[in-house]
Short mmCIF file of C-alpha atoms in Angstrom, two decimals:
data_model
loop_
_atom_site.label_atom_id
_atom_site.label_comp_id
_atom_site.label_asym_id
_atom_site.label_seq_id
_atom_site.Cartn_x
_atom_site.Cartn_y
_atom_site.Cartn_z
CA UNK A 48 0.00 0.00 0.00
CA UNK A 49 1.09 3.28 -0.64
CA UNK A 50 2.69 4.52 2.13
CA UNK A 51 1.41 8.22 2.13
CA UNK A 52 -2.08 6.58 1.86
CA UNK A 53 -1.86 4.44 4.55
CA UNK A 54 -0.54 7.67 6.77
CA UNK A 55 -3.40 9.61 5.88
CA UNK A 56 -5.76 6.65 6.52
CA UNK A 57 -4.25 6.83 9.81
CA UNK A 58 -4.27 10.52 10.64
CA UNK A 59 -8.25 10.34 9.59
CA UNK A 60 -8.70 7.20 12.25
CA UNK A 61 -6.93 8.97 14.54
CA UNK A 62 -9.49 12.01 14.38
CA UNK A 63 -11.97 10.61 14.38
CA UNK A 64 -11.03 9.34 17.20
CA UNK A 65 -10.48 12.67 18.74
CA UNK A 66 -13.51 14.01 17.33
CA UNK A 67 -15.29 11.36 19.06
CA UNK A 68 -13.80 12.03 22.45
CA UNK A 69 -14.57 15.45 22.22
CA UNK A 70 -18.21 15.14 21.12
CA UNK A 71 -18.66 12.65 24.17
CA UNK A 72 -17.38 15.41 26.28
CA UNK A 73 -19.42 17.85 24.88
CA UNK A 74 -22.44 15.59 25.51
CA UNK A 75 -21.57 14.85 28.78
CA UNK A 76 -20.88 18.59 29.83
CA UNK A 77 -24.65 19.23 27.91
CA UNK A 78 -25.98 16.85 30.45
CA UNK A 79 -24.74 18.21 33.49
CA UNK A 80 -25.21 21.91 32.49
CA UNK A 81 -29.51 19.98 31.45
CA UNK A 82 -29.41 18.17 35.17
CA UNK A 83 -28.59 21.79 37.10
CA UNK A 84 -31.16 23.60 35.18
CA UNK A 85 -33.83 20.84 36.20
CA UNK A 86 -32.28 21.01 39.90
CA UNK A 87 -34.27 24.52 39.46
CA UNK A 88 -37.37 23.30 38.54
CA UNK A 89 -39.12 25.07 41.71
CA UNK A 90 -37.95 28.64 40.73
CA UNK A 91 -39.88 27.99 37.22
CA UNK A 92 -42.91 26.85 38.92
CA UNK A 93 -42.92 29.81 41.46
CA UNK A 94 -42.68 32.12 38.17
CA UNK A 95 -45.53 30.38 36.36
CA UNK A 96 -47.32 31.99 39.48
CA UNK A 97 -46.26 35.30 38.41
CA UNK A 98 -47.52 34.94 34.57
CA UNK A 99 -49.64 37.95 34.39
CA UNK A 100 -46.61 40.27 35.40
CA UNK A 101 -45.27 38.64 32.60
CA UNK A 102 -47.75 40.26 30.42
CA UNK A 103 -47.45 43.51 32.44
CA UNK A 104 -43.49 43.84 31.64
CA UNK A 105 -44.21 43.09 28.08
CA UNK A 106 -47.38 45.70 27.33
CA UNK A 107 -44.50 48.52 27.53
CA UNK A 108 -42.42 46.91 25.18
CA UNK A 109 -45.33 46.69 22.65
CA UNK A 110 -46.84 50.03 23.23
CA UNK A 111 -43.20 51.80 22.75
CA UNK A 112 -42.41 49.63 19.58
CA UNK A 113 -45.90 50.97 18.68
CA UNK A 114 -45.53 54.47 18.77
CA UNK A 115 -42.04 54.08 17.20
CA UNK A 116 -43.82 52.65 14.06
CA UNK A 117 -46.70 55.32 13.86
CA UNK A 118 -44.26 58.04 14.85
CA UNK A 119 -41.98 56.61 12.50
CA UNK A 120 -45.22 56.65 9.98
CA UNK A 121 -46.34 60.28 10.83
CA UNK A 122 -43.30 62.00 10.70
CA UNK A 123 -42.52 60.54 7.23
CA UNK A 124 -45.40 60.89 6.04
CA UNK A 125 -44.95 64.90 7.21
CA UNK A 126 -41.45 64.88 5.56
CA UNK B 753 -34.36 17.96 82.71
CA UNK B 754 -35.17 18.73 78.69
CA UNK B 755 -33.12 20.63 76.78
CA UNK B 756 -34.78 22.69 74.10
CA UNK B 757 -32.88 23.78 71.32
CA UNK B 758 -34.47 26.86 69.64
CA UNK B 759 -32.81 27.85 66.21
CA UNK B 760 -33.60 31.10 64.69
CA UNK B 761 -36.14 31.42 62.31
CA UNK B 762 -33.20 33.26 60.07
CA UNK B 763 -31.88 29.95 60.12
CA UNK B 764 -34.41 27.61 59.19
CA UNK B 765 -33.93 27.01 55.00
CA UNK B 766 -36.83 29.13 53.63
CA UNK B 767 -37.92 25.77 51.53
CA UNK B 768 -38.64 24.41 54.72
CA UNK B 769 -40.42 27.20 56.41
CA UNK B 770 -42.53 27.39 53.38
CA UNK B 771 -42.86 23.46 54.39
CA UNK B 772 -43.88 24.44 57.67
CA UNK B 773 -46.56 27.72 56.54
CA UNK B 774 -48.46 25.00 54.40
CA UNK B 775 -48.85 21.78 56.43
CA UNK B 776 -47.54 18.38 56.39
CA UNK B 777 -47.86 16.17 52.92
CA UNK B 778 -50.58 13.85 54.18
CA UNK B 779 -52.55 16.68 55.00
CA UNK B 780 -52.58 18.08 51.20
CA UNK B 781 -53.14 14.02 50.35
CA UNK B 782 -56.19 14.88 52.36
CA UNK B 783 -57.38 17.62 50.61
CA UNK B 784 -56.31 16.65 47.53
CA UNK B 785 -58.52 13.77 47.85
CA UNK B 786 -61.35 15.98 49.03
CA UNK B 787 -61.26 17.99 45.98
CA UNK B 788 -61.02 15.15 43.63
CA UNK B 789 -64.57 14.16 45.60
CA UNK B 790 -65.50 17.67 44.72
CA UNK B 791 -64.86 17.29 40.85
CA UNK B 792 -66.91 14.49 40.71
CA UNK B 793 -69.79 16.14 42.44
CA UNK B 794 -69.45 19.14 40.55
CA UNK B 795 -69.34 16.94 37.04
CA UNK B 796 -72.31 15.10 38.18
CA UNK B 797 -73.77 18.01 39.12
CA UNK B 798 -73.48 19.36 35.44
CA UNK B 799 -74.98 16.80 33.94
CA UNK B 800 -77.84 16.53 36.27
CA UNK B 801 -78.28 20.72 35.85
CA UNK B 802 -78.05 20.23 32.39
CA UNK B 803 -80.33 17.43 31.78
CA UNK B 804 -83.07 19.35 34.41
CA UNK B 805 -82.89 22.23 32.30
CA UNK B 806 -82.90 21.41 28.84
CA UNK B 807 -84.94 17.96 28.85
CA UNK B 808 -85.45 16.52 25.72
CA UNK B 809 -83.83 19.50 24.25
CA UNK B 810 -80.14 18.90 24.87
CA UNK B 811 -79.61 18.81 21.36
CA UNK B 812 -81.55 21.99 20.19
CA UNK B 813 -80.33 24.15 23.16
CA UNK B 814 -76.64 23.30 21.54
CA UNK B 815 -77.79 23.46 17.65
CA UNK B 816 -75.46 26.51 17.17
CA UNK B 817 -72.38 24.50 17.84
CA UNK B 818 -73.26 21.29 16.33
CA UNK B 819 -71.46 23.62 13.56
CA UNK B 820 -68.10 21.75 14.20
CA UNK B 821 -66.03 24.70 13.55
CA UNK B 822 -68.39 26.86 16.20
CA UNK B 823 -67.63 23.62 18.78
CA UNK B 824 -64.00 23.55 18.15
CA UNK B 825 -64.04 28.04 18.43
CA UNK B 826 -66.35 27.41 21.91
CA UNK B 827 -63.72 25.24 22.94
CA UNK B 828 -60.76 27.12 22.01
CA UNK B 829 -61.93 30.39 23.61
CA UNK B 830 -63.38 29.33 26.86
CA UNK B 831 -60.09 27.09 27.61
CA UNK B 832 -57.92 30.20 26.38
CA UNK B 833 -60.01 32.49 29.13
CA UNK B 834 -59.79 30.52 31.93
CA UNK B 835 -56.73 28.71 31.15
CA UNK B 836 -57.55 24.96 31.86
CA UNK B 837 -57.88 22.37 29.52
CA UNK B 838 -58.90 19.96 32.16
CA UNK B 839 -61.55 22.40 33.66
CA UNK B 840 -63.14 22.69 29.94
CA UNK B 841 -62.73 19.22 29.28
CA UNK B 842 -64.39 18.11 32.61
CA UNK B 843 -67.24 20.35 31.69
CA UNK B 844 -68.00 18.88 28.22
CA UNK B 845 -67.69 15.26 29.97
CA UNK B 846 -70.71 16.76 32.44
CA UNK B 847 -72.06 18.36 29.52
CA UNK B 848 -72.71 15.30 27.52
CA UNK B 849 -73.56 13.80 30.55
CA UNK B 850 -76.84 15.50 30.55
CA UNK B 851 -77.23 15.04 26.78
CA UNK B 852 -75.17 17.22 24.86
CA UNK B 853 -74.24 15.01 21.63
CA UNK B 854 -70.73 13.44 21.30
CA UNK B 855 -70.55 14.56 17.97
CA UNK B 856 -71.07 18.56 19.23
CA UNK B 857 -68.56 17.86 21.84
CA UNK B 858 -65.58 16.48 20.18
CA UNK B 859 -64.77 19.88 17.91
CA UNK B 860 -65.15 21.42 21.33
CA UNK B 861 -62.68 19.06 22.89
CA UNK B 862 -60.40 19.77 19.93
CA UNK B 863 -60.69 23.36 20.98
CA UNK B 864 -59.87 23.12 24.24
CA UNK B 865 -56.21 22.01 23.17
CA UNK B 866 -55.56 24.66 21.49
CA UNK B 867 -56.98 27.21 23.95
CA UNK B 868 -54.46 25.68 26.74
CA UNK B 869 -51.20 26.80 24.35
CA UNK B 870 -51.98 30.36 25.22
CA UNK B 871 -50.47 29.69 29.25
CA UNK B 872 -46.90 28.80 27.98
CA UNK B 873 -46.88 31.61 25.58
CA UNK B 874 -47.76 34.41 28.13
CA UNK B 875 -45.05 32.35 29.96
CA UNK B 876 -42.53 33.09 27.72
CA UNK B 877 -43.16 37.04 27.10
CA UNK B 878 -41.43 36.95 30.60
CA UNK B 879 -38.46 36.62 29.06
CA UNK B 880 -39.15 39.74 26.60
CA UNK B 881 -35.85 41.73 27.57
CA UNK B 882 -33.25 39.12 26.57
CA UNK B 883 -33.27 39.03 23.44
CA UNK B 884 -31.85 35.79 22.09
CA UNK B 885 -33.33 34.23 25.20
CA UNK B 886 -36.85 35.55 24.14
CA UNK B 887 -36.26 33.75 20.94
CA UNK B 888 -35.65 30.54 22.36
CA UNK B 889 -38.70 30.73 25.15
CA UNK B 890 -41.45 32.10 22.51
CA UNK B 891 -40.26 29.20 19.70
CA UNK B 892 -40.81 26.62 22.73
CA UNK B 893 -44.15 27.58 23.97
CA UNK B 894 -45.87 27.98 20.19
CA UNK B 895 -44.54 24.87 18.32
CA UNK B 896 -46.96 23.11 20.95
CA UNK B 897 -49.69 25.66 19.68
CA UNK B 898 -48.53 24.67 16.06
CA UNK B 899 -48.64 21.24 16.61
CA UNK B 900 -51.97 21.31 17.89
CA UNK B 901 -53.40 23.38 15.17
CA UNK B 902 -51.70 20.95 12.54
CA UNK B 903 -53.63 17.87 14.73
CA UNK B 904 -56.76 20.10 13.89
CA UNK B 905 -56.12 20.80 10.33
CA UNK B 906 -55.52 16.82 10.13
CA UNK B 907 -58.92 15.38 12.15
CA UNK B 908 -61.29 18.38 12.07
CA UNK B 909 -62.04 17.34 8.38
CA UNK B 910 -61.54 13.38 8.80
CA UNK B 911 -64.13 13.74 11.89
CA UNK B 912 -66.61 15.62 9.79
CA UNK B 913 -66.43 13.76 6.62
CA UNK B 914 -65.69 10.15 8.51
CA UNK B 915 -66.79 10.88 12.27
CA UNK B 916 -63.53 9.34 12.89
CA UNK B 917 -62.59 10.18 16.56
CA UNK B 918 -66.22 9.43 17.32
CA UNK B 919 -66.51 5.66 16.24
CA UNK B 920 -62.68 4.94 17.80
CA UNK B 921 -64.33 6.37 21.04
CA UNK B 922 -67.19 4.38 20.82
CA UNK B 923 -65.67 1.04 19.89
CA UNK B 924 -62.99 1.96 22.92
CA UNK B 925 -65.86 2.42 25.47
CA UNK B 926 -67.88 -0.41 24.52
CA UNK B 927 -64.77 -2.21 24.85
CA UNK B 928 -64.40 -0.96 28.50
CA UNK B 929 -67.48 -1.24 29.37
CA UNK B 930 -68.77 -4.60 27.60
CA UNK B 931 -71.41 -2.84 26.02
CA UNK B 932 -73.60 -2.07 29.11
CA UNK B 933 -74.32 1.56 30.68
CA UNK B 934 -71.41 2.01 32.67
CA UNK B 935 -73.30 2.51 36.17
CA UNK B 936 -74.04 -1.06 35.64
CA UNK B 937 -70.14 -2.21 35.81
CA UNK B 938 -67.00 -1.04 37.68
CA UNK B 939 -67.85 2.17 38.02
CA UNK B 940 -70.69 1.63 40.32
CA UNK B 941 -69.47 2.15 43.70
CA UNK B 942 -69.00 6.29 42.51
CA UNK B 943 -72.76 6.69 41.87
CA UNK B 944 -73.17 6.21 45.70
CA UNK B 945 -70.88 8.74 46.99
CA UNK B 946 -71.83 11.61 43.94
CA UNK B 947 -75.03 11.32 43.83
CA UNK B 948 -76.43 12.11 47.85
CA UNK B 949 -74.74 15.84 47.65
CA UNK B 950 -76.50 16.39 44.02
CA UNK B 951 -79.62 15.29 44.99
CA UNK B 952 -79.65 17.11 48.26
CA UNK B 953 -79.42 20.38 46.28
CA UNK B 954 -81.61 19.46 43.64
CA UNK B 955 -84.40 18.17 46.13
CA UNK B 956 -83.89 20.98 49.23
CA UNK B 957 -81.75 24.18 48.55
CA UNK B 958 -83.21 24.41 44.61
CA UNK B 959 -86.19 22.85 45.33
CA UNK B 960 -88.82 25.19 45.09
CA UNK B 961 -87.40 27.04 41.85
CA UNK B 962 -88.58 25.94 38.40
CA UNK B 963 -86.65 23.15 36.60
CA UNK B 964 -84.94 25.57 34.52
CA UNK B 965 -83.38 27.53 36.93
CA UNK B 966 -82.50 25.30 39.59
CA UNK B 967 -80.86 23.11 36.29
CA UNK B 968 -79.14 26.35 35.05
CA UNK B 969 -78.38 27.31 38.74
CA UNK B 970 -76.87 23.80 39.17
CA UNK B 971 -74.83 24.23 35.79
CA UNK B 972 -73.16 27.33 36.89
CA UNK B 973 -72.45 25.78 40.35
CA UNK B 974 -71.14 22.96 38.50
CA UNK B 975 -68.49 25.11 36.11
CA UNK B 976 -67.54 27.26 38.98
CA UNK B 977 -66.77 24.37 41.35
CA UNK B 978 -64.88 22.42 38.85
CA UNK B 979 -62.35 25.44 38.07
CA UNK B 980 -61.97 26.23 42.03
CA UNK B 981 -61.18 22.33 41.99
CA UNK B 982 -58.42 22.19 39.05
CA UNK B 983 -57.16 25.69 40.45
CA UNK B 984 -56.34 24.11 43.81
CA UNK B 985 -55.61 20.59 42.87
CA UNK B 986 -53.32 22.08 40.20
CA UNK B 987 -51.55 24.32 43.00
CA UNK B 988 -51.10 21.66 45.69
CA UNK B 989 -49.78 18.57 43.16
CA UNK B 990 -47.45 21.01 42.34
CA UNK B 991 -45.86 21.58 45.26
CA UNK B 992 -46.22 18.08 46.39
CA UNK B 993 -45.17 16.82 42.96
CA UNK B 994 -41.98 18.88 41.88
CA UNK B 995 -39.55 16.19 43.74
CA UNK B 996 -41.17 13.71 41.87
CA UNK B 997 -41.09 16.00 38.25
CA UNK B 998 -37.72 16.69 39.23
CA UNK B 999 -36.66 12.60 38.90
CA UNK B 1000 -38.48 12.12 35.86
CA UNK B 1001 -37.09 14.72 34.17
CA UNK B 1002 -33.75 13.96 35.35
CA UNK B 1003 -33.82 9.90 34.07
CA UNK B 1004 -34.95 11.54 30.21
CA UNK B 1005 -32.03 13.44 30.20
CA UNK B 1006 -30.08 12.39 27.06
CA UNK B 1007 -32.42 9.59 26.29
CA UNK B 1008 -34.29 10.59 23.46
CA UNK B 1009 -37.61 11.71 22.17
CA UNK B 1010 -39.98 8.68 22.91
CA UNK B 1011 -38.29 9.35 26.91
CA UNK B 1012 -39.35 13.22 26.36
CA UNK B 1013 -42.72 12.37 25.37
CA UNK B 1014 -43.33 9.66 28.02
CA UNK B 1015 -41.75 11.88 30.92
CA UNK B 1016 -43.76 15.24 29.94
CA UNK B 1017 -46.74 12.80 30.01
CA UNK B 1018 -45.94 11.34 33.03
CA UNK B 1019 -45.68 14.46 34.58
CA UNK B 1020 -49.20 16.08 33.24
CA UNK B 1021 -50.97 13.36 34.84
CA UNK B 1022 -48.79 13.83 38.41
CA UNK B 1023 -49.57 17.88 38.23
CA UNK B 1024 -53.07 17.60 36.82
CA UNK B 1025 -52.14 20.22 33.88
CA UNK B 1026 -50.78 20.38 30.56
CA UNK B 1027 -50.10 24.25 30.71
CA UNK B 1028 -47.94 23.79 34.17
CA UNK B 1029 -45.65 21.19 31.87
CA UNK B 1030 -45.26 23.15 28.99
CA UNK B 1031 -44.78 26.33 30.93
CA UNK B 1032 -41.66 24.50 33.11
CA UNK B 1033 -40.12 24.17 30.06
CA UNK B 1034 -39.82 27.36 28.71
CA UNK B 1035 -37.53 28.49 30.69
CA UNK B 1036 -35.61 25.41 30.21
CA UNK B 1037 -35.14 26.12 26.45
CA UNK B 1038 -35.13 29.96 27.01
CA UNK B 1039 -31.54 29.95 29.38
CA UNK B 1040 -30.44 27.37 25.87
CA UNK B 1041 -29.66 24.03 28.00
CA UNK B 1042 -32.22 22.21 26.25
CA UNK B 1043 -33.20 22.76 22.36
CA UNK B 1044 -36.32 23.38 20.33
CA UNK B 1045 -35.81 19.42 19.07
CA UNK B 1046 -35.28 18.58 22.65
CA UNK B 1047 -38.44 20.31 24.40
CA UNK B 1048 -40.95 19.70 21.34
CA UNK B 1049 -41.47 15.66 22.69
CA UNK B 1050 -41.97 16.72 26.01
CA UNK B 1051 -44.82 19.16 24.88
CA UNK B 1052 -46.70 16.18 23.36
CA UNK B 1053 -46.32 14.36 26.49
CA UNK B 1054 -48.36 17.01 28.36
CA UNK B 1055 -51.12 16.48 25.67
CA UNK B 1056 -51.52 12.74 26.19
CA UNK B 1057 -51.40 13.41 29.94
CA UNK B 1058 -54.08 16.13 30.56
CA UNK B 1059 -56.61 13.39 29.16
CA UNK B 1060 -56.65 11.91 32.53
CA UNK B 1061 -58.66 14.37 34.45
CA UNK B 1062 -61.64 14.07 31.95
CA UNK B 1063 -61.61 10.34 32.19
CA UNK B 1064 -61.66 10.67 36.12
CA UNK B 1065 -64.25 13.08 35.59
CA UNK B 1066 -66.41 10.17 33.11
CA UNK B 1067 -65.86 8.07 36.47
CA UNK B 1068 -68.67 10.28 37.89
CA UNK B 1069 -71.21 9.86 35.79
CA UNK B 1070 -74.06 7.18 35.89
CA UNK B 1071 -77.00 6.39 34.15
CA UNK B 1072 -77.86 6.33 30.48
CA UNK B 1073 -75.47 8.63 29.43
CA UNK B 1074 -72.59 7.38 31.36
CA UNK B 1075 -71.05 5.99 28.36
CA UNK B 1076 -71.40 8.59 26.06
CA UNK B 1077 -69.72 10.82 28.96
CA UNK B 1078 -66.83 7.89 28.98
CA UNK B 1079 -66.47 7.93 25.21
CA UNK B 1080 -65.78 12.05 25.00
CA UNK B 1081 -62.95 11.50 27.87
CA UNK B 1082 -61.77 8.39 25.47
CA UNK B 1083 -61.71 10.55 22.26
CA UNK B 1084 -59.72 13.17 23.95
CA UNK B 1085 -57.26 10.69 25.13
CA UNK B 1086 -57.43 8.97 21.02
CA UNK B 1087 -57.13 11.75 19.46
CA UNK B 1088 -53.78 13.67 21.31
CA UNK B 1089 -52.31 9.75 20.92
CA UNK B 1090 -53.37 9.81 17.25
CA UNK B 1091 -51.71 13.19 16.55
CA UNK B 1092 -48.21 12.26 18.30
CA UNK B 1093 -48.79 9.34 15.99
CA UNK B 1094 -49.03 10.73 12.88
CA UNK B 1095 -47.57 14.36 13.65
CA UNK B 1096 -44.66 13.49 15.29
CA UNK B 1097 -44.18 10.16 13.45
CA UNK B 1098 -43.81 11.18 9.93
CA UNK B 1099 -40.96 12.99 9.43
CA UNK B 1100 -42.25 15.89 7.71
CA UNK B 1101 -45.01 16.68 9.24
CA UNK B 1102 -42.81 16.40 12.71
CA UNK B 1103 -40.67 19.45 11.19
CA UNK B 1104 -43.42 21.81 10.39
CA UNK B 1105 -44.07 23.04 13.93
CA UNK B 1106 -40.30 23.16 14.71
CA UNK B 1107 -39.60 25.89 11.61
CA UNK B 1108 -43.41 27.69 11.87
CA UNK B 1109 -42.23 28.12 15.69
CA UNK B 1110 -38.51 29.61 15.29
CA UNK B 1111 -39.99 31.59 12.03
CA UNK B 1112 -42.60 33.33 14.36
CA UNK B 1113 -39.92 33.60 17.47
CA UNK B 1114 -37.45 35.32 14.74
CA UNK B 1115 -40.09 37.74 13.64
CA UNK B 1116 -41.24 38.52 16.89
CA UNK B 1117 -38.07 39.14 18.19
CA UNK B 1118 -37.51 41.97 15.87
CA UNK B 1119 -40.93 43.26 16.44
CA UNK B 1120 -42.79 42.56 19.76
CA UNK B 1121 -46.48 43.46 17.46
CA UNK B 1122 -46.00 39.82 15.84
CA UNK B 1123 -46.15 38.21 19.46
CA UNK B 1124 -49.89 40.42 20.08
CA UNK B 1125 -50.72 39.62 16.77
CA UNK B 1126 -50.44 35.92 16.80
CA UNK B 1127 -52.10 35.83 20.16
CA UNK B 1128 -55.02 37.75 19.14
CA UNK B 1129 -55.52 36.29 15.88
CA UNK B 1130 -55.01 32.78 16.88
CA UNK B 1131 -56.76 32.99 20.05
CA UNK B 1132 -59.61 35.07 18.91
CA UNK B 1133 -59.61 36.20 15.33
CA UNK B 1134 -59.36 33.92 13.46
CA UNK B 1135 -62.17 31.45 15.05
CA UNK B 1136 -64.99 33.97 14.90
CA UNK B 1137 -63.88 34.44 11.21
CA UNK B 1138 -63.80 30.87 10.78
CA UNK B 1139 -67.63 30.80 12.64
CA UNK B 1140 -68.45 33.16 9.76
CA UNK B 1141 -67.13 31.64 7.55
CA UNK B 1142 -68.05 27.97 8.10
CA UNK B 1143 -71.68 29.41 8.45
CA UNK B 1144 -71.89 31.17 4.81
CA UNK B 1145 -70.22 28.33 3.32
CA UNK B 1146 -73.20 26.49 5.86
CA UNK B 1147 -70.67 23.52 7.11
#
């Protein structure tokens, strides 16, 4: 076999290898970083109380982006 | 001699002293049992308003929803008011208890799981200020609202043109049953401890009012009770249960979707409430530990699972229509297995929710309007235009 063949055939075994390894770890650090955020499932429950300040925070938001687009409107349309 | 040792209330973890403000576990067993006692009454108590007020007439006093499209727009706006599936499926099951046709109630029951998608999504405008975090929250809540409007566009027309959903219930509940009114088999030993509080009002407190009222009186009784009931049976599984969701959630880690779907079903039926599941996990895909692909089983889990309180509620009724009650509860639970079926089990199909959800969580990121739009139009609009429509095109 060629010899230049058979180094590349190992270099690719090799990593993929590697790549392997790291996807593992990758998984592995997904899990952990998936089992704290569940560790906090109380804090998300106690929030769901809260939903209707959710919908107070976000009225603002709404109203502001609204008069942005009809100020935006008017004052082009004045132009 | 005793020796006392008193520790400072600073000290005591404020998990615990939130133990301590609400009582021991048994005691919330207690009560938790009470109110399931409660739902039953006030389910029986529907169907015995119902059947007291309209007679005979059941069928006409409903004629403007045996439009399907009216039933499934009745079902979607009344669940996405008050917010509970269960309490609006537990209603139709008392409902048809006292007569209202199976075929009327099934849109309605269709409804009612699209209604419950509006909790999660007023969940995730919490998360409005962070942006990319806002995109991830608002894509997790809707592609359970897109997935249940694709299980609509799917059996709506297969349960008009076919009547589908209401044969499979049938056959199911004959099956359960044997064939006989369900008072006459396992079921039995409820009619004893429902009906004495029903009949006491019906016979004393409403007795000297005109069948009408005292049935409509009994009705309204019946809807109010049943929401206090989910409302508190919702609030104290959850406390009681979030150990429990904690573990389930925990073993599906990394295990795939059929795991997802199984644990986010496993936990509806421990909390009682589809909208409590698929709120938890918004913020779970909103901080970016779990993805969109990753969430969207779990959702479907929570549909499958919110069947149960209907079919505890069917436990309460007896007589005639006990099985017709028993078969609405079964179609619920057919069709949200049926649509994880097919949905989520050709490939295809299973991707359409996942885009249409980050599409709308892109847009609405950029502009907040898109996020009131699709609520309102959704929620609201686009049902009453459907009424109007269905009705010119006289479906």
């Amino acid at each position: 076999m060629n010899p230049k063949k058979r180094e590349l055939e190992s270099r690719v075994t090799e990593l993929e290898q590697a790549l392997q390894e790291l996807k593992t770890q990758l998984s592995q650090i997904e899990s952990q970083e998936q089992h704290d955020a569940i560790d906090h499932l109380d804090e998300y429950l106690q929030s769901m109380d809260n939903k209707w300040e959710n919908v107070r925070s976000f009225w603002p938001i709404v109203l502001a982006e609204l008069r942005e687009l009809f100020g935006n409107k008017n004052s082009s349309g004045k132009e | 001699m005793s020796v006392t040792t008193h520790i400072p209330e600073d000290h005591v973890p404020e998990h615990q002293r939130a133990q301590v403000a609400q009582g021991p576990n048994w005691m919330k067993w207690l009560q938790i049992a009470g109110l399931v006692y409660l739902l039953l009454v006030a389910v029986s108590l529907i169907g015995g308003g119902f059947k007291l007020a309209a007679g005979d007439q059941a069928k006409e006093l409903f004629a403007f929803a045996s439009n399907p499209v009216a039933g499934l727009v009745v079902g979607t706006v009344a669940t996405a008011l008050i917010q509970s599936s269960s309490t609006v499926t537990s209603i139709i099951v008392g409902l048809v208890a006292g007569g209202l046709p199976v075929g009327i109630a099934i849109p309605m029951v269709m409804g009612a799981n699209i209604g419950t998608t509006i909790t999660n999504t007023i969940v995730s405008l919490g998360h409005v200020r962070q942006g990319e975090e806002f995109r991830r929250a608002f894509s997790a809540a809707t592609v359970h609202d897109f997935f249940n409007l694709i299980c609509v566009v799917i059996f709506l027309p297969l349960e008009i043109m076919f009547g589908l959903l209401e044969k499979m219930g049938a056959m199911a509940s004959q099956w359960l049953v044997g064939g006989d009114s369900m008072s006459m088999n396992g079921f039995d030993f409820i009619k004893p401890l429902v009906k004495p509080p029903v009949k006491f009002l019906e016979n004393t407190v409403l007795g000297g009012l005109p069948e009408a009222v005292a049935g409509t009186l009994m009705i309204a009784l019946g809807i109010v009770t049943i929401f206090m009931v989910i409302t508190l049976i919702g609030k104290l599984l959850k406390s009681l249960m979030v150990g429990k969701a904690k573990q389930i959630l925990h073993s599906a880690v990394g295990r795939g979707p059929v795991s997802g779907i199984a644990s986010g079903t496993v936990i509806t039926v421990l909390v009682q409430s589809s909208s409590t599941t698929t709120s938890l996990v918004v913020p779970l895909a909103g901080s970016g530990v779990f993805s969109l692909r990753q969430i969207y089983p779990f959702t479907l889990g929570a549909n499958i699972g919110t069947c149960i309180t209907a079919l505890l509620a069917a436990t309460a009724v007896t007589g005639a229509n006990a099985i017709f009650a028993l078969q609405v509860a079964l179609v619920h639970l057919i069709y949200n297995v049926l649509g994880v079926v097919v949905v989520y089990g050709i490939p295809w199909l299973r991707e359409i929710p996942l885009v249409a959800a980050q599409r709308l969580a892109d847009a609405t990121v950029q502009n907040k309007l898109y996020a009131v739009a699709y609520i309102g139009l959704v929620f609201f609009v686009v049902p009453l235009l459907l009424i109007g429509g269905s009705n010119l095109m006289g479906i």
